[in-house]
Short mmCIF file of N, CA and C in Angstrom, two decimals:
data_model
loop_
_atom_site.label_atom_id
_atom_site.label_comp_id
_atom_site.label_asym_id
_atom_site.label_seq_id
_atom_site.Cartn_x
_atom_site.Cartn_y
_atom_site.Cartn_z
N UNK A 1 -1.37 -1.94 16.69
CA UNK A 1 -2.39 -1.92 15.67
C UNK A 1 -3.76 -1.94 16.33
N UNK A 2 -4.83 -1.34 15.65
CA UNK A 2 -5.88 -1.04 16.25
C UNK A 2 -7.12 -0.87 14.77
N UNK A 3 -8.03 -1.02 14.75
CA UNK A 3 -8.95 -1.31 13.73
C UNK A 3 -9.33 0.24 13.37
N UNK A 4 -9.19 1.30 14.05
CA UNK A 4 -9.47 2.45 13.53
C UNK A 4 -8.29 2.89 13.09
N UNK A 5 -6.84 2.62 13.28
CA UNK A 5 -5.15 3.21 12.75
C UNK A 5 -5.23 2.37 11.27
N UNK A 6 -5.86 1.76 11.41
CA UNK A 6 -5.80 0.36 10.02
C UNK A 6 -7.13 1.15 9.19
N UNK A 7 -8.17 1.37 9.68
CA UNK A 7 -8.97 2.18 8.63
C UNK A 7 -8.29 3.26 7.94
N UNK A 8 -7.82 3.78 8.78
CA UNK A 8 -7.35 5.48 8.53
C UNK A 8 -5.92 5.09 7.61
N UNK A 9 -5.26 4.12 8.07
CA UNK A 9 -4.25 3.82 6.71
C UNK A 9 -4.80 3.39 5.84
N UNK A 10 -5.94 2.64 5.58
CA UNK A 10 -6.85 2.23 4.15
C UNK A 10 -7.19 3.85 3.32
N UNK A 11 -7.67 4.31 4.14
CA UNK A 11 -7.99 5.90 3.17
C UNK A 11 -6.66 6.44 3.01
N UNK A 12 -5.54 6.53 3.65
CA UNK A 12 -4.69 7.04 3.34
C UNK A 12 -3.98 6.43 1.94
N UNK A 13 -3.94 5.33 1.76
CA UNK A 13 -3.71 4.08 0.06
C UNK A 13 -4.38 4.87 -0.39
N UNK A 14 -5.82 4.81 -0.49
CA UNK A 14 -6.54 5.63 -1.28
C UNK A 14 -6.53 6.72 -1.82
N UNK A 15 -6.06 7.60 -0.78
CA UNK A 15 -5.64 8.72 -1.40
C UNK A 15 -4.15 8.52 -2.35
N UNK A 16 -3.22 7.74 -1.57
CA UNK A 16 -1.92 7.51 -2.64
C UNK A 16 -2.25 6.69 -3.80
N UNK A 17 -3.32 6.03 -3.99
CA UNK A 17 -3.43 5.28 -4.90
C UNK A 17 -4.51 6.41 -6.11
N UNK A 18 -5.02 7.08 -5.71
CA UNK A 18 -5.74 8.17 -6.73
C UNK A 18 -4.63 9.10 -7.00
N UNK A 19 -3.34 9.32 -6.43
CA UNK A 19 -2.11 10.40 -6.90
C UNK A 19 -1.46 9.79 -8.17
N UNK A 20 -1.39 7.94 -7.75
CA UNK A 20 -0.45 7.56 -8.68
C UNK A 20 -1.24 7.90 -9.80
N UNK A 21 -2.11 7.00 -10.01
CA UNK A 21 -3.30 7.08 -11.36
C UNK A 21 -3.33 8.22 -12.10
N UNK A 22 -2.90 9.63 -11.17
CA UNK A 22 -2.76 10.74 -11.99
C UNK A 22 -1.26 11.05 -11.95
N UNK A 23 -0.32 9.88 -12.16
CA UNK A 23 0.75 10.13 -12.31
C UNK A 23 1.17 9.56 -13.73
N UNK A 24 2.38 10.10 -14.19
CA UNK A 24 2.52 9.25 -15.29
C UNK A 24 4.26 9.61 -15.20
N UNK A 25 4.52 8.71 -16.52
CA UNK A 25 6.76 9.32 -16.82
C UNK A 25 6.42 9.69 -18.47
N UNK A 26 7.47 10.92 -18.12
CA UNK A 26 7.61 11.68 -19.97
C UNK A 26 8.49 10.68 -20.43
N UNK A 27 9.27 9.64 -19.92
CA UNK A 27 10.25 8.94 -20.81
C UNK A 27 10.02 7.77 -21.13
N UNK A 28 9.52 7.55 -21.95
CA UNK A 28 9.18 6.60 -22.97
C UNK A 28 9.69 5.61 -23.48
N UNK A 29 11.12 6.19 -23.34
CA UNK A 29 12.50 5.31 -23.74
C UNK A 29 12.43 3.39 -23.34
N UNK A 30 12.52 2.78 -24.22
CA UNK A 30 12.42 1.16 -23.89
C UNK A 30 13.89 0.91 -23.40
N UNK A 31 15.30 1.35 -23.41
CA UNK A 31 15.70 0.77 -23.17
C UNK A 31 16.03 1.21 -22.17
N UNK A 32 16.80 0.92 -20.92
CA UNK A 32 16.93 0.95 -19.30
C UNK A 32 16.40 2.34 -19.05
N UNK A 33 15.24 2.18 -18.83
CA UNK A 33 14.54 3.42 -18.33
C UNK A 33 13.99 3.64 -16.50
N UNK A 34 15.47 4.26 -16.13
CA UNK A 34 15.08 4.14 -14.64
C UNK A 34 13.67 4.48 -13.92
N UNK A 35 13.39 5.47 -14.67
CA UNK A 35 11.84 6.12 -14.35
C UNK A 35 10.81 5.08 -14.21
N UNK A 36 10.59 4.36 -15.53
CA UNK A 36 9.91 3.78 -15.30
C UNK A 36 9.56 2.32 -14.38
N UNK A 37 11.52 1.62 -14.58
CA UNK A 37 11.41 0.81 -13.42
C UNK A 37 10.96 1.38 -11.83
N UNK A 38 11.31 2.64 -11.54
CA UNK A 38 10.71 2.93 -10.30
C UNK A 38 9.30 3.09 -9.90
N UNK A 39 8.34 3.41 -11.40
CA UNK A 39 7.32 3.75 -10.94
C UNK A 39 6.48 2.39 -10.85
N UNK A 40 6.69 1.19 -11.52
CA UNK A 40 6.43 0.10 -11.91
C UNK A 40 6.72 -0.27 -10.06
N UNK A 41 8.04 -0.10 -9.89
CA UNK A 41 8.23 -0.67 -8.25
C UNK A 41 7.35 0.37 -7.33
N UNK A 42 6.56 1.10 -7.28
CA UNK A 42 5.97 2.30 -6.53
C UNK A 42 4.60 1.33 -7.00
N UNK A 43 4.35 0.85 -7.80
CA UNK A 43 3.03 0.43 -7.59
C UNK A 43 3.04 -0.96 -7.46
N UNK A 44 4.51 -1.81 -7.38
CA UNK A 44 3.85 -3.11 -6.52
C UNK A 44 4.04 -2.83 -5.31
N UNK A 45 4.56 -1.80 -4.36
CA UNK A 45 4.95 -1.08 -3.13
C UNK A 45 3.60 -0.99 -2.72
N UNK A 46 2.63 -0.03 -3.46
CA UNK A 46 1.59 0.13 -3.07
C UNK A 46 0.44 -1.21 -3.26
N UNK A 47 0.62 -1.78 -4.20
CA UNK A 47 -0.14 -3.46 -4.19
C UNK A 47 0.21 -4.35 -2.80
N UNK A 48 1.04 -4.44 -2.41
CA UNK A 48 1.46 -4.89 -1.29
C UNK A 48 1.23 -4.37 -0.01
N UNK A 49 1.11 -2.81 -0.14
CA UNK A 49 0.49 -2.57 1.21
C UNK A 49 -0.67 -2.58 1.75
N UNK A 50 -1.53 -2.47 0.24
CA UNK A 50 -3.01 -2.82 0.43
C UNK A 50 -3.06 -4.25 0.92
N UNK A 51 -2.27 -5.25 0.77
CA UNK A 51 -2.67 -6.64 1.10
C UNK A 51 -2.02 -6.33 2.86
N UNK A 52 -1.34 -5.65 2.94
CA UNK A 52 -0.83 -5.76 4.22
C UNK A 52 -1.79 -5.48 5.26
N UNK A 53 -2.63 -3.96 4.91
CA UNK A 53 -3.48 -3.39 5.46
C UNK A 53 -4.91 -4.35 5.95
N UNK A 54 -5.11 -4.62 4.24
CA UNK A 54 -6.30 -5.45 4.93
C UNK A 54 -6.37 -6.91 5.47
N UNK A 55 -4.92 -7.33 5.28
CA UNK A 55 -5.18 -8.80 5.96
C UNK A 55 -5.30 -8.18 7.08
N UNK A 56 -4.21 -6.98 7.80
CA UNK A 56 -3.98 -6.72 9.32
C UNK A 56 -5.64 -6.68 10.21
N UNK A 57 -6.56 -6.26 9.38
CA UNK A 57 -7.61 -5.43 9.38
C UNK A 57 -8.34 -7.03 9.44
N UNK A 58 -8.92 -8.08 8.98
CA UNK A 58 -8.93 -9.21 8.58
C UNK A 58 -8.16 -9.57 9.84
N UNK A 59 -7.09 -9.39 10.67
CA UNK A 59 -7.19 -10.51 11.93
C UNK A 59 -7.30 -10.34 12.44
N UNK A 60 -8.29 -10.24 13.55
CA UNK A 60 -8.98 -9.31 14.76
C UNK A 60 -8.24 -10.02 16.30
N UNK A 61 -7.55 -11.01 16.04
CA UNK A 61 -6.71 -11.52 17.13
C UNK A 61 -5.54 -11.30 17.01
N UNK A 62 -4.80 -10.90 18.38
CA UNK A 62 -3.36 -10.80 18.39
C UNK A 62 -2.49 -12.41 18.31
N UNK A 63 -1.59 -12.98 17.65
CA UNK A 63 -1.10 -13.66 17.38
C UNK A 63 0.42 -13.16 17.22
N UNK A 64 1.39 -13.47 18.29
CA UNK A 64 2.73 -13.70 17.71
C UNK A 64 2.97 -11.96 17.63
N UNK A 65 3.88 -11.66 16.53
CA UNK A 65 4.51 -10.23 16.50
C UNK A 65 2.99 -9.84 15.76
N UNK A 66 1.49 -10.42 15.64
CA UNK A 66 0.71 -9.26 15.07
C UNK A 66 0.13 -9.14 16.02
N UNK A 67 0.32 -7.97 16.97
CA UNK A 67 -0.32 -7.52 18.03
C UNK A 67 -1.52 -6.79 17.66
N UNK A 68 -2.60 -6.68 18.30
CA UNK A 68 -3.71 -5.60 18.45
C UNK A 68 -4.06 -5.31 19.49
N UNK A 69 -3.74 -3.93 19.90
CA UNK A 69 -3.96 -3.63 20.83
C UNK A 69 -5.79 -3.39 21.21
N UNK A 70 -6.67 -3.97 20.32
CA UNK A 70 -8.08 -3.80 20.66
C UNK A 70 -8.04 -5.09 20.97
N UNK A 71 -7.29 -5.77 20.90
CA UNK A 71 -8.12 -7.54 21.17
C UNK A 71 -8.65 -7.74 22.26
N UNK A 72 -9.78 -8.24 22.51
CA UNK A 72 -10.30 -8.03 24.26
C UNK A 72 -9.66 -9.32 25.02
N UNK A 73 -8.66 -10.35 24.00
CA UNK A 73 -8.25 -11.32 24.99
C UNK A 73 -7.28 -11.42 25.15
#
């Protein structure tokens, strides 16, 4: 990990996160509607990676398995 691979995955959310917004499901259906459980799980998928991204981005020290390879120490 490196503070410019971690920017460039922030715009990359961004861009997946402006696809979903123009996404939607034709099925409407309330009762077990696979569609929509998936898309519901596609956007806590994407809620979660934004927290992933920017805590990563947020710890500028390597600690343990969160390596950065910019850390100068």
């Amino acid at each position: 990990r490196n503070a410019s691979r971690l920017k460039d995955a922030l715009i990359q959310y961004e861009k997946l996160i402006n696809m979903y917004e123009n996404c939607g499901i034709k099925d409407k259906s309330r009762i077990y509607n696979k569609t929509l459980i998936e898309f519901i799980q596609l956007q806590n998928s994407l809620d979660i990676s934004k927290e992933i991204i920017t805590n990563a981005l947020n710890r500028t020290k390597s600690c343990g398995a969160h390596f950065r390879s910019d850390d100068e120490a």
